[in-house]
Short mmCIF file of C-alpha atoms and ligand atoms in Angstrom, two decimals:
data_model
loop_
_atom_site.label_atom_id
_atom_site.label_comp_id
_atom_site.label_asym_id
_atom_site.label_seq_id
_atom_site.Cartn_x
_atom_site.Cartn_y
_atom_site.Cartn_z
CA TRP A 1317 145.38 118.25 62.20
CA LEU A 1318 144.66 115.59 64.82
CA ARG A 1319 146.64 112.42 64.62
CA GLN A 1320 144.35 109.42 64.24
CA PRO A 1321 145.39 106.52 66.55
CA VAL A 1322 147.16 103.66 64.76
CA PRO A 1323 145.49 100.25 65.15
CA GLU A 1324 147.47 97.74 67.26
CA GLY A 1325 150.23 95.85 65.52
CA LEU A 1326 150.54 98.46 62.76
CA ARG A 1327 152.94 101.35 62.38
CA ARG A 1328 152.77 104.88 61.06
CA PRO A 1329 154.91 105.42 57.97
CA PRO A 1330 158.30 106.93 58.78
CA GLY A 1331 159.43 110.29 57.40
CA PRO A 1332 161.38 113.48 58.10
CA ARG A 1333 160.26 115.66 60.96
CA GLY A 1334 160.07 118.94 59.06
CA TYR A 1335 159.61 122.44 60.54
CA PRO A 1336 156.69 123.43 62.74
CA VAL A 1337 153.79 124.81 60.64
CA LEU A 1338 155.73 124.57 57.36
CA GLY A 1339 156.53 120.90 57.53
CA ASN A 1340 158.73 119.92 54.58
CA VAL A 1341 157.39 122.55 52.20
CA LEU A 1342 160.72 124.32 51.70
CA GLU A 1343 162.45 121.14 50.55
CA LEU A 1344 159.65 120.39 48.09
CA ARG A 1345 158.98 123.66 46.33
CA LYS A 1346 161.58 122.97 43.64
CA ASP A 1347 162.43 119.58 42.12
CA ALA A 1348 160.17 117.76 44.56
CA HIS A 1349 160.86 114.49 42.62
CA LEU A 1350 164.56 114.70 43.45
CA ALA A 1351 164.07 115.74 47.10
CA LEU A 1352 161.56 112.91 47.62
CA THR A 1353 163.78 110.35 45.90
CA ARG A 1354 166.62 111.33 48.26
CA LEU A 1355 164.31 111.09 51.29
CA SER A 1356 162.98 107.70 50.13
CA ARG A 1357 166.51 106.29 50.28
CA ARG A 1358 166.50 107.04 53.96
CA TYR A 1359 162.89 106.35 54.93
CA GLY A 1360 161.82 103.67 52.43
CA ASP A 1361 159.11 103.08 49.81
CA VAL A 1362 156.25 104.09 52.11
CA MET A 1363 157.05 107.41 53.66
CA GLU A 1364 155.13 110.33 55.12
CA VAL A 1365 156.10 113.96 54.73
CA ARG A 1366 154.26 117.06 55.82
CA ILE A 1367 153.42 119.94 53.55
CA GLY A 1368 152.34 122.75 55.79
CA THR A 1369 150.32 120.92 58.44
CA ARG A 1370 148.99 118.31 56.05
CA PRO A 1371 150.51 114.81 55.97
CA VAL A 1372 151.23 113.41 52.50
CA LEU A 1373 152.06 109.76 51.79
CA VAL A 1374 154.87 109.30 49.23
CA LEU A 1375 155.20 106.00 47.46
CA SER A 1376 158.37 104.85 45.70
CA GLY A 1377 159.67 101.51 44.35
CA LEU A 1378 157.89 99.67 41.53
CA ASP A 1379 156.69 96.79 43.71
CA THR A 1380 155.20 99.03 46.35
CA ILE A 1381 153.52 101.23 43.76
CA ARG A 1382 152.09 98.15 41.97
CA GLN A 1383 150.89 96.80 45.31
CA ALA A 1384 149.07 100.06 46.07
CA LEU A 1385 147.70 101.04 42.64
CA VAL A 1386 146.98 97.60 41.22
CA LYS A 1387 146.58 94.97 43.99
CA GLN A 1388 144.95 97.42 46.42
CA GLY A 1389 143.64 99.57 43.55
CA ASP A 1390 140.25 100.43 45.10
CA ASP A 1391 141.86 101.78 48.28
CA PHE A 1392 144.21 104.12 46.39
CA MET A 1393 142.07 105.29 43.47
CA GLY A 1394 140.74 108.59 45.01
CA ARG A 1395 141.86 112.13 44.21
CA PRO A 1396 142.47 114.68 46.96
CA ASP A 1397 140.38 117.85 47.08
CA LEU A 1398 143.23 120.24 46.30
CA TYR A 1399 142.61 123.99 46.05
CA SER A 1400 144.19 124.44 42.59
CA PHE A 1401 142.28 121.47 41.11
CA ARG A 1402 138.98 123.27 41.72
CA PHE A 1403 139.84 125.64 38.85
CA VAL A 1404 140.46 122.89 36.31
CA ALA A 1405 137.47 122.50 33.96
CA ASP A 1406 135.37 124.45 36.44
CA GLY A 1407 135.84 121.74 39.09
CA GLN A 1408 134.24 119.10 36.79
CA SER A 1409 137.42 117.46 35.51
CA LEU A 1410 137.51 113.67 35.16
CA GLY A 1411 141.18 113.56 36.06
CA PHE A 1412 141.53 116.34 38.68
CA SER A 1413 138.21 116.53 40.54
CA PRO A 1414 137.79 114.60 43.85
CA ASP A 1415 135.11 112.29 42.43
CA SER A 1416 136.07 108.64 42.21
CA GLY A 1417 132.65 106.98 42.60
CA GLU A 1418 130.09 105.70 40.14
CA VAL A 1419 129.81 109.03 38.26
CA TRP A 1420 133.62 109.12 37.68
CA LYS A 1421 133.55 105.45 36.58
CA ALA A 1422 130.76 106.01 34.03
CA ARG A 1423 132.42 109.16 32.68
CA ARG A 1424 135.80 107.44 32.36
CA LYS A 1425 134.19 104.66 30.33
CA LEU A 1426 132.44 107.15 28.03
CA ALA A 1427 135.68 109.10 27.51
CA GLN A 1428 137.59 105.89 26.72
CA SER A 1429 135.07 104.71 24.23
CA ALA A 1430 134.72 108.12 22.46
CA LEU A 1431 138.53 108.30 22.24
CA LYS A 1432 138.78 104.86 20.76
CA SER A 1433 136.02 105.49 18.17
CA PHE A 1434 137.80 108.50 16.79
CA SER A 1435 141.32 107.14 16.75
CA ALA A 1436 141.08 103.43 15.90
CA ALA A 1437 138.22 103.72 13.36
CA PRO A 1438 139.17 103.26 9.72
CA SER A 1439 139.81 106.44 7.74
CA PRO A 1440 137.00 106.95 5.22
CA THR A 1441 138.90 109.37 3.00
CA SER A 1442 142.53 108.13 2.87
CA SER A 1443 144.59 104.95 2.59
CA CYS A 1444 145.64 105.28 6.21
CA SER A 1445 144.89 102.34 8.48
CA CYS A 1446 142.96 104.45 10.99
CA LEU A 1447 141.95 108.00 11.84
CA LEU A 1448 144.83 108.50 14.23
CA GLU A 1449 147.33 107.58 11.55
CA GLU A 1450 145.67 109.90 9.06
CA HIS A 1451 145.77 112.91 11.40
CA VAL A 1452 149.32 112.33 12.62
CA SER A 1453 150.73 111.66 9.12
CA LYS A 1454 149.20 114.86 7.80
CA GLU A 1455 150.48 116.99 10.68
CA ALA A 1456 153.95 115.42 10.61
CA GLU A 1457 154.26 116.03 6.87
CA TYR A 1458 153.27 119.64 7.48
CA LEU A 1459 156.02 119.87 10.10
CA VAL A 1460 158.61 118.59 7.65
CA THR A 1461 157.59 121.31 5.22
CA LYS A 1462 157.52 123.96 7.94
CA PHE A 1463 160.95 123.08 9.33
CA LEU A 1464 162.48 123.11 5.81
CA GLN A 1465 160.84 126.46 5.12
CA LEU A 1466 162.18 127.87 8.39
CA MET A 1467 165.71 126.75 7.46
CA GLU A 1468 165.44 128.54 4.11
CA GLU A 1469 164.19 131.71 5.70
CA GLU A 1470 165.91 131.88 9.10
CA LYS A 1471 168.69 129.23 9.07
CA ARG A 1472 167.69 128.11 12.54
CA PHE A 1473 164.44 127.80 14.57
CA GLU A 1474 162.82 126.85 17.87
CA PRO A 1475 160.84 123.60 17.31
CA TYR A 1476 158.53 123.50 20.32
CA ARG A 1477 156.03 126.09 19.15
CA TYR A 1478 155.54 124.26 15.87
CA LEU A 1479 155.38 120.82 17.47
CA VAL A 1480 152.71 121.94 19.95
CA ALA A 1481 150.45 123.37 17.20
CA SER A 1482 150.78 120.09 15.21
CA VAL A 1483 150.02 117.90 18.17
CA ALA A 1484 147.13 120.11 19.23
CA ASN A 1485 145.73 119.80 15.69
CA VAL A 1486 145.62 116.00 16.07
CA ILE A 1487 143.48 116.15 19.20
CA CYS A 1488 141.46 119.01 17.67
CA ALA A 1489 140.74 116.81 14.66
CA MET A 1490 139.54 113.97 16.92
CA CYS A 1491 137.53 116.19 19.30
CA PHE A 1492 136.22 118.85 16.98
CA GLY A 1493 136.92 117.75 13.38
CA LYS A 1494 138.86 120.93 12.95
CA ARG A 1495 142.47 121.92 12.17
CA TYR A 1496 144.04 125.29 12.84
CA GLU A 1497 146.69 127.15 10.91
CA HIS A 1498 150.02 127.36 12.77
CA GLU A 1499 149.61 131.09 12.90
CA ASP A 1500 146.08 131.01 14.35
CA GLN A 1501 146.22 133.29 17.36
CA GLU A 1502 143.27 131.67 19.21
CA LEU A 1503 145.06 128.33 19.24
CA LEU A 1504 148.60 129.72 19.74
CA LYS A 1505 147.60 131.69 22.83
CA LEU A 1506 146.26 128.50 24.33
CA VAL A 1507 148.92 125.95 23.47
CA ASN A 1508 151.92 128.16 24.14
CA SER A 1509 151.05 128.98 27.72
CA THR A 1510 150.67 125.55 29.26
CA GLU A 1511 153.51 126.30 31.69
CA GLU A 1512 150.89 128.44 33.46
CA PHE A 1513 149.01 125.21 34.08
CA THR A 1514 151.85 122.82 34.87
CA ASP A 1515 153.47 125.27 37.33
CA VAL A 1516 150.53 125.41 39.68
CA THR A 1517 149.47 121.73 39.39
CA ALA A 1518 152.99 120.53 40.23
CA ALA A 1519 153.00 118.04 43.13
CA GLY A 1520 153.71 119.96 46.37
CA ASN A 1521 152.43 123.37 45.35
CA PRO A 1522 152.29 125.11 48.76
CA ALA A 1523 148.94 126.86 48.09
CA ASP A 1524 147.30 123.45 47.91
CA PHE A 1525 148.42 122.58 51.41
CA ILE A 1526 148.70 125.87 53.33
CA PRO A 1527 145.28 127.59 53.21
CA LEU A 1528 146.68 130.95 54.30
CA LEU A 1529 148.63 131.27 51.03
CA ARG A 1530 145.41 131.46 49.04
CA TYR A 1531 144.78 134.91 50.41
CA LEU A 1532 148.14 136.31 49.41
CA PRO A 1533 148.51 137.74 45.86
CA SER A 1534 150.19 135.22 43.57
CA ARG A 1535 151.12 135.91 39.95
CA SER A 1536 151.34 132.21 39.07
CA MET A 1537 147.92 131.52 40.55
CA LYS A 1538 146.39 134.42 38.65
CA LEU A 1539 147.92 133.16 35.35
CA PHE A 1540 146.67 129.66 36.16
CA ILE A 1541 143.11 130.81 36.78
CA ASP A 1542 143.17 132.92 33.57
CA PHE A 1543 144.55 129.97 31.56
CA ASN A 1544 141.78 127.65 32.81
CA ARG A 1545 139.16 130.28 32.09
CA TYR A 1546 140.48 130.83 28.54
CA LEU A 1547 140.66 127.08 27.85
CA LEU A 1548 137.10 126.57 29.11
CA SER A 1549 135.69 129.36 26.95
CA PHE A 1550 137.61 128.07 23.90
CA LEU A 1551 136.11 124.63 24.46
CA GLN A 1552 132.61 125.93 25.21
CA ARG A 1553 132.61 127.80 21.86
CA ARG A 1554 133.48 124.56 20.06
CA VAL A 1555 130.74 122.62 21.89
CA LYS A 1556 128.16 125.32 21.10
CA GLU A 1557 129.04 125.14 17.39
CA HIS A 1558 128.58 121.38 17.55
CA TYR A 1559 125.14 121.60 19.16
CA GLU A 1560 124.10 124.13 16.50
CA THR A 1561 125.14 121.88 13.59
CA TYR A 1562 124.52 118.50 15.17
CA ASP A 1563 123.04 115.78 12.92
CA GLU A 1564 122.31 112.37 14.46
CA ASN A 1565 122.95 110.72 11.09
CA ASN A 1566 126.41 112.13 10.81
CA ILE A 1567 128.47 111.88 13.96
CA ARG A 1568 131.58 113.83 12.98
CA ASP A 1569 133.86 113.67 15.97
CA ILE A 1570 134.22 113.08 19.75
CA THR A 1571 132.08 116.07 20.68
CA ASP A 1572 129.24 114.85 18.42
CA SER A 1573 129.51 111.37 19.88
CA LEU A 1574 129.34 112.75 23.44
CA ILE A 1575 126.27 114.85 22.45
CA GLU A 1576 124.74 111.72 20.98
CA GLN A 1577 125.23 109.92 24.31
CA CYS A 1578 123.29 112.53 26.23
CA LEU A 1579 120.50 112.93 23.66
CA ASP A 1580 119.93 109.20 23.20
CA GLU A 1581 116.84 108.37 25.24
CA LYS A 1582 117.12 104.66 24.50
CA LEU A 1583 120.11 104.53 26.81
CA GLY A 1584 117.75 104.01 29.76
CA THR A 1585 119.76 101.14 31.15
CA ASN A 1586 123.08 102.75 30.53
CA THR A 1587 124.70 104.41 33.52
CA ALA A 1588 125.45 107.34 31.22
CA ALA A 1589 121.73 108.16 31.22
CA GLN A 1590 121.91 108.98 34.90
CA LEU A 1591 124.71 111.47 34.34
CA PRO A 1592 123.85 115.15 33.99
CA LYS A 1593 124.26 116.20 30.33
CA GLU A 1594 127.04 118.67 31.01
CA LYS A 1595 129.08 115.94 32.72
CA ILE A 1596 129.07 114.02 29.47
CA VAL A 1597 129.78 116.76 26.96
CA ASN A 1598 132.43 118.41 29.14
CA LEU A 1599 134.53 115.23 29.03
CA VAL A 1600 135.93 116.80 25.90
CA ASN A 1601 137.71 119.26 28.23
CA ASP A 1602 139.77 116.46 29.73
CA LEU A 1603 140.53 114.83 26.41
CA PHE A 1604 141.62 118.02 24.78
CA GLY A 1605 143.44 119.28 27.90
CA ALA A 1606 145.38 116.04 28.48
CA GLY A 1607 145.89 115.38 24.80
CA PHE A 1608 148.48 117.86 23.60
CA ASP A 1609 150.84 119.19 26.25
CA THR A 1610 152.03 115.75 27.33
CA ILE A 1611 152.69 114.45 23.84
CA THR A 1612 154.38 117.66 22.80
CA THR A 1613 156.63 117.55 25.82
CA GLY A 1614 157.60 113.94 24.94
CA LEU A 1615 158.38 114.83 21.38
CA SER A 1616 160.32 117.90 22.39
CA TRP A 1617 162.50 115.89 24.81
CA SER A 1618 163.00 113.39 22.03
CA LEU A 1619 164.44 116.10 19.70
CA MET A 1620 166.70 117.29 22.54
CA TYR A 1621 168.11 113.78 23.04
CA LEU A 1622 168.57 113.34 19.29
CA VAL A 1623 170.60 116.50 18.77
CA THR A 1624 172.77 115.83 21.81
CA ASN A 1625 173.32 112.18 20.72
CA PRO A 1626 173.89 112.28 16.95
CA SER A 1627 175.06 108.64 16.85
CA ILE A 1628 171.69 107.56 18.26
CA GLN A 1629 169.87 109.62 15.66
CA LYS A 1630 171.97 107.96 12.96
CA LYS A 1631 171.09 104.49 14.24
CA ILE A 1632 167.38 105.27 14.12
CA GLN A 1633 167.69 106.58 10.58
CA GLU A 1634 169.63 103.51 9.49
CA GLU A 1635 166.88 101.34 10.93
CA LEU A 1636 164.22 103.42 9.11
CA ASP A 1637 166.14 103.14 5.83
CA ARG A 1638 166.48 99.39 6.24
CA THR A 1639 162.91 98.69 7.24
CA ILE A 1640 160.67 101.34 5.67
CA GLY A 1641 163.03 102.66 2.96
CA ARG A 1642 162.58 105.90 1.19
CA GLU A 1643 159.71 105.10 -1.10
CA ARG A 1644 156.79 105.14 1.25
CA ARG A 1645 155.70 106.98 4.40
CA PRO A 1646 155.81 105.33 7.79
CA ARG A 1647 152.69 103.83 9.36
CA LEU A 1648 151.57 102.97 12.85
CA SER A 1649 151.91 99.25 12.01
CA ASP A 1650 155.71 99.72 11.47
CA ARG A 1651 156.14 100.00 15.20
CA GLY A 1652 156.77 96.38 15.90
CA MET A 1653 159.45 96.30 13.18
CA LEU A 1654 161.64 99.08 14.53
CA PRO A 1655 163.11 97.85 17.81
CA TYR A 1656 165.86 100.44 18.08
CA THR A 1657 163.40 103.29 17.56
CA GLU A 1658 161.03 101.74 20.15
CA ALA A 1659 163.95 101.40 22.56
CA PHE A 1660 164.85 105.09 22.02
CA ILE A 1661 161.26 106.14 22.85
CA LEU A 1662 161.23 103.99 25.99
CA GLU A 1663 164.57 105.47 27.05
CA MET A 1664 163.24 109.01 26.47
CA PHE A 1665 160.26 108.26 28.69
CA ARG A 1666 162.48 106.72 31.34
CA HIS A 1667 165.40 109.17 31.37
CA SER A 1668 163.27 112.38 31.15
CA SER A 1669 160.43 111.01 33.34
CA PHE A 1670 158.71 114.17 32.25
CA LEU A 1671 155.69 113.37 34.37
CA PRO A 1672 157.71 112.91 37.54
CA PHE A 1673 154.60 112.20 39.65
CA THR A 1674 151.17 110.98 38.61
CA ILE A 1675 148.28 113.28 39.41
CA PRO A 1676 148.03 112.97 43.22
CA HIS A 1677 145.90 110.14 44.52
CA SER A 1678 144.08 109.74 47.83
CA THR A 1679 142.94 106.80 49.89
CA THR A 1680 139.25 105.98 49.71
CA LYS A 1681 139.25 104.12 53.10
CA ASP A 1682 141.54 103.18 56.00
CA THR A 1683 144.02 100.72 54.67
CA VAL A 1684 147.37 99.00 55.29
CA LEU A 1685 150.39 99.04 52.97
CA ASN A 1686 153.62 97.08 53.63
CA GLY A 1687 152.55 96.90 57.30
CA TYR A 1688 151.93 100.63 57.64
CA PHE A 1689 148.57 102.05 58.62
CA ILE A 1690 147.20 104.63 56.11
CA PRO A 1691 143.99 106.41 57.08
CA LYS A 1692 141.16 107.33 54.66
CA ASP A 1693 141.51 110.56 52.65
CA ARG A 1694 145.28 110.59 52.87
CA CYS A 1695 146.88 112.50 49.93
CA VAL A 1696 149.28 110.21 48.07
CA PHE A 1697 152.18 111.18 45.76
CA ILE A 1698 153.39 108.44 43.35
CA ASN A 1699 157.07 109.10 42.50
CA GLN A 1700 157.37 107.83 38.89
CA TRP A 1701 160.77 109.55 38.54
CA GLN A 1702 162.20 107.46 41.42
CA VAL A 1703 161.08 104.22 39.78
CA ASN A 1704 162.63 105.25 36.44
CA HIS A 1705 165.97 106.09 38.10
CA ASP A 1706 166.06 103.32 40.69
CA GLU A 1707 169.47 101.67 40.83
CA LYS A 1708 167.83 98.43 41.85
CA LEU A 1709 166.05 98.31 38.47
CA TRP A 1710 168.45 100.09 36.09
CA LYS A 1711 172.14 99.91 35.51
CA ASP A 1712 173.66 103.43 35.40
CA PRO A 1713 170.21 105.08 35.51
CA GLU A 1714 171.63 108.52 34.70
CA THR A 1715 173.07 107.39 31.35
CA PHE A 1716 170.88 107.77 28.28
CA ASN A 1717 171.16 104.41 26.55
CA PRO A 1718 168.37 102.97 24.39
CA GLU A 1719 170.21 99.69 24.08
CA ARG A 1720 169.35 98.83 27.67
CA PHE A 1721 165.94 97.78 26.36
CA LEU A 1722 167.23 95.55 23.55
CA SER A 1723 168.07 91.85 23.37
CA ALA A 1724 171.77 91.05 22.99
CA ASP A 1725 171.48 90.79 19.20
CA GLY A 1726 169.56 94.06 19.04
CA THR A 1727 166.54 92.57 17.25
CA LYS A 1728 163.95 92.65 20.02
CA VAL A 1729 162.74 95.05 22.71
CA ASN A 1730 162.60 93.33 26.07
CA LYS A 1731 158.95 93.71 26.98
CA GLU A 1732 159.43 93.17 30.70
CA ASP A 1733 161.96 95.99 30.90
CA GLY A 1734 159.68 98.27 28.88
CA GLU A 1735 156.90 97.67 31.45
CA LYS A 1736 159.14 98.84 34.28
CA VAL A 1737 159.15 102.40 32.85
CA LEU A 1738 156.47 104.30 34.75
CA VAL A 1739 155.02 107.33 32.94
CA PHE A 1740 151.29 106.65 32.47
CA GLY A 1741 150.47 105.63 36.06
CA LEU A 1742 149.03 102.23 36.91
CA GLY A 1743 145.69 100.71 37.96
CA ARG A 1744 142.27 102.35 38.16
CA ARG A 1745 143.60 105.83 37.30
CA ARG A 1746 145.96 104.78 34.60
CA CYS A 1747 146.08 107.22 31.68
CA ILE A 1748 143.27 106.57 29.17
CA GLY A 1749 145.25 108.13 26.29
CA GLU A 1750 148.24 105.79 26.59
CA ASN A 1751 147.78 103.94 23.30
CA ILE A 1752 147.12 107.12 21.41
CA ALA A 1753 150.08 108.84 23.06
CA ARG A 1754 152.50 106.00 22.25
CA GLY A 1755 151.21 105.80 18.70
CA GLN A 1756 151.57 109.54 18.17
CA VAL A 1757 155.06 109.93 19.63
CA PHE A 1758 156.15 107.03 17.39
CA LEU A 1759 154.60 108.20 14.15
CA PHE A 1760 155.55 111.87 14.54
CA LEU A 1761 159.15 110.88 15.26
CA VAL A 1762 159.64 108.40 12.52
CA THR A 1763 157.98 110.63 9.92
CA LEU A 1764 160.28 113.48 10.87
CA LEU A 1765 163.40 111.35 11.11
CA GLN A 1766 162.84 109.52 7.85
CA GLN A 1767 163.15 112.79 5.95
CA LEU A 1768 165.11 115.15 8.22
CA GLU A 1769 168.36 115.12 10.16
CA PHE A 1770 168.24 117.34 13.24
CA SER A 1771 171.14 119.22 14.70
CA VAL A 1772 172.01 122.35 16.64
CA CYS A 1773 173.88 125.15 14.89
CA GLU A 1774 177.53 125.67 15.84
CA GLY A 1775 177.98 127.27 19.22
CA GLY A 1776 174.24 126.86 19.98
CA ARG A 1777 173.73 125.83 23.61
CA VAL A 1778 171.31 123.05 24.52
CA ASP A 1779 170.16 123.24 28.09
CA MET A 1780 168.66 119.93 29.24
CA THR A 1781 168.03 121.02 32.88
CA PRO A 1782 164.44 120.02 33.68
CA LEU A 1783 162.21 122.78 34.94
CA TYR A 1784 159.94 121.47 37.69
CA GLY A 1785 156.17 121.28 37.21
CA LEU A 1786 153.36 118.76 36.75
CA SER A 1787 155.36 117.96 33.63
CA LEU A 1788 159.11 118.59 33.42
CA LYS A 1789 159.99 120.87 30.50
CA HIS A 1790 163.30 122.09 29.21
CA LYS A 1791 164.25 125.60 28.25
CA ARG A 1792 163.27 126.28 24.67
CA CYS A 1793 166.22 126.04 22.28
CA GLU A 1794 166.36 128.52 19.39
CA HIS A 1795 169.29 126.87 17.63
CA PHE A 1796 167.71 123.87 15.89
CA GLN A 1797 168.57 123.12 12.30
CA VAL A 1798 167.44 120.41 9.89
CA ARG A 1799 168.90 118.91 6.73
CA GLN A 1800 166.72 117.10 4.16
CA ARG A 1801 167.93 113.54 3.86
CA PHE A 1802 166.34 112.90 0.46
CA LEU A 1803 163.45 114.19 -1.64
CA MET A 1804 160.30 112.18 -0.82
CA LYS A 1805 158.03 111.31 -3.71
CA GLY A 1806 155.08 113.70 -3.82
CA ARG A 1807 157.07 116.50 -2.18
CA SER A 1808 158.25 119.40 -4.32
C1 HEM B 761 145.86 110.62 33.38
C2 HEM B 761 150.36 110.36 31.49
C3 HEM B 761 148.62 111.49 27.15
C4 HEM B 761 144.12 111.47 28.95
C5 HEM B 761 147.23 110.49 33.26
C6 HEM B 761 148.17 110.26 34.33
C7 HEM B 761 149.43 110.17 33.85
C8 HEM B 761 149.32 110.36 32.42
C9 HEM B 761 150.70 109.95 34.62
C10 HEM B 761 147.77 110.13 35.82
C11 HEM B 761 147.70 108.72 36.27
C12 HEM B 761 147.39 108.66 37.76
O1 HEM B 761 146.92 109.64 38.38
O2 HEM B 761 147.70 107.63 38.34
C13 HEM B 761 150.31 110.67 30.20
C14 HEM B 761 151.41 110.78 29.27
C15 HEM B 761 150.94 111.12 28.03
C16 HEM B 761 149.48 111.19 28.16
C17 HEM B 761 152.88 110.58 29.69
C18 HEM B 761 151.67 111.37 26.75
C19 HEM B 761 152.89 111.01 26.46
C20 HEM B 761 147.24 111.49 27.22
C21 HEM B 761 146.34 111.68 26.13
C22 HEM B 761 145.04 111.66 26.65
C23 HEM B 761 145.19 111.51 28.08
C24 HEM B 761 146.74 111.78 24.67
C25 HEM B 761 143.73 111.83 25.98
C26 HEM B 761 143.52 112.24 24.77
C27 HEM B 761 144.20 111.28 30.32
C28 HEM B 761 143.05 111.37 31.24
C29 HEM B 761 143.60 111.12 32.54
C30 HEM B 761 145.01 110.90 32.37
C31 HEM B 761 141.64 111.70 30.87
C32 HEM B 761 142.82 111.07 33.85
C33 HEM B 761 142.36 109.67 34.18
C34 HEM B 761 141.62 109.57 35.52
O3 HEM B 761 141.90 110.34 36.43
O4 HEM B 761 140.77 108.68 35.63
N1 HEM B 761 147.96 110.53 32.08
N2 HEM B 761 149.15 110.91 29.48
N3 HEM B 761 146.50 111.40 28.41
N4 HEM B 761 145.36 110.98 31.02
FE1 HEM B 761 147.22 110.86 30.26
#
């Protein structure tokens, strides 16, 4: 690594010296978000650390991050070519591959539009306002039944494995028009081993920065490669089925609509026409891959906060009883009328910050940020956790308190405060599933909480210690219980 000279009048970002060869890798292997938050207090919002011999720029502070990702968006929109990312979707991933040029742009647009078509479109077969509402309502109702059944049979249960199957079914319905039974082994194997993915893609994974480590045997790397292979073959089977039964007069789901894009010869002027076919259809890999683990993790943290804060759960249920009542099921359009519930969800995102960093970025050209010189191709970590726990933005950031987002009379969510919570990234690379994700977390939660009260059985321990990875998980908790609040019409 040769240090590039810094142009006159500019400075190199400050940072800790680190050990020879290893750099700061030892400090970052575990809970990198906490270590980098501590270091940022000393070195500032624009800081440089070394992982192995490779320099990494670490950005903290909402203003600095907005400056980089929004105001200087083009300079910071790249993705680094990291070793582990080459195994994601066979190196063709929209979100993880190093491409950030015209091909990425066209693919991102196609993915956004396919996602919108199969979530916001009206539901042809139900009274739901849109397809997303139909899928989520159905899966959430199923969960209510499942949790009650588990209580009858076992008296306690572990919710994550049921949540993940339900959330995966929503994205499966959108992508493949298909739902799986909760006992389906093909789906369960996939959705219950995402830790194998999030472990290796965690920011600061040494094998991404120290090439020598790639040649040493690593159990987590092997599991990661196997996971990606299994996911890819699962998805390829679904795509093959779709090609075999494709009918241009009946576009059933996202996969069909992507197939339509690459078969449509009239699209001569569309940039999509210049994309290789596979690069269109395999967008479904990103949508499916990004579409269930994140949302499940958010819902699972929500349940953990609810059982450890029963008075907060009660307030949400009072709000639901007051606004929706007990006669009808919740809808996506109820969101604006449930400020306390909205505030709870924002506080869950903020306090857990379960995506502590975005996916790493890289600079697309030499640039300057806050007076510091940043060369092209610099790997950049965006510390979302730091923003969400910054004492300059939040009073008592470690306290879980939904009310911090509410107006004094409790009737409105303060929009500006809500926008300070950083979980979906910002700018050119901002998450394309944000609307769907917010809608799903809301509708799953309110459907469950309208009918069920969650608790942990006596003596059952709840461990909220976050386990570091691309997403922060908690240890699974076997001690959940539910109580039916009332008998919903149409439920036996
Ligand atoms: C990227 C968060 C759900 C699709 C991202 C990024 C974050 C994020 C932090 C990286 C932003 C960056 O690098 O600056 C979340 C959270 C979710 C969620 C917290 C749920 C609570 C979803 C869903 C989908 C999705 C449901 C699609 C169905 C994507 C895609 C990218 C992405 C395709 C890559 C975008 C690109 O690199 O251009 N998401 N996401 N996400 N997300 Fe999400």
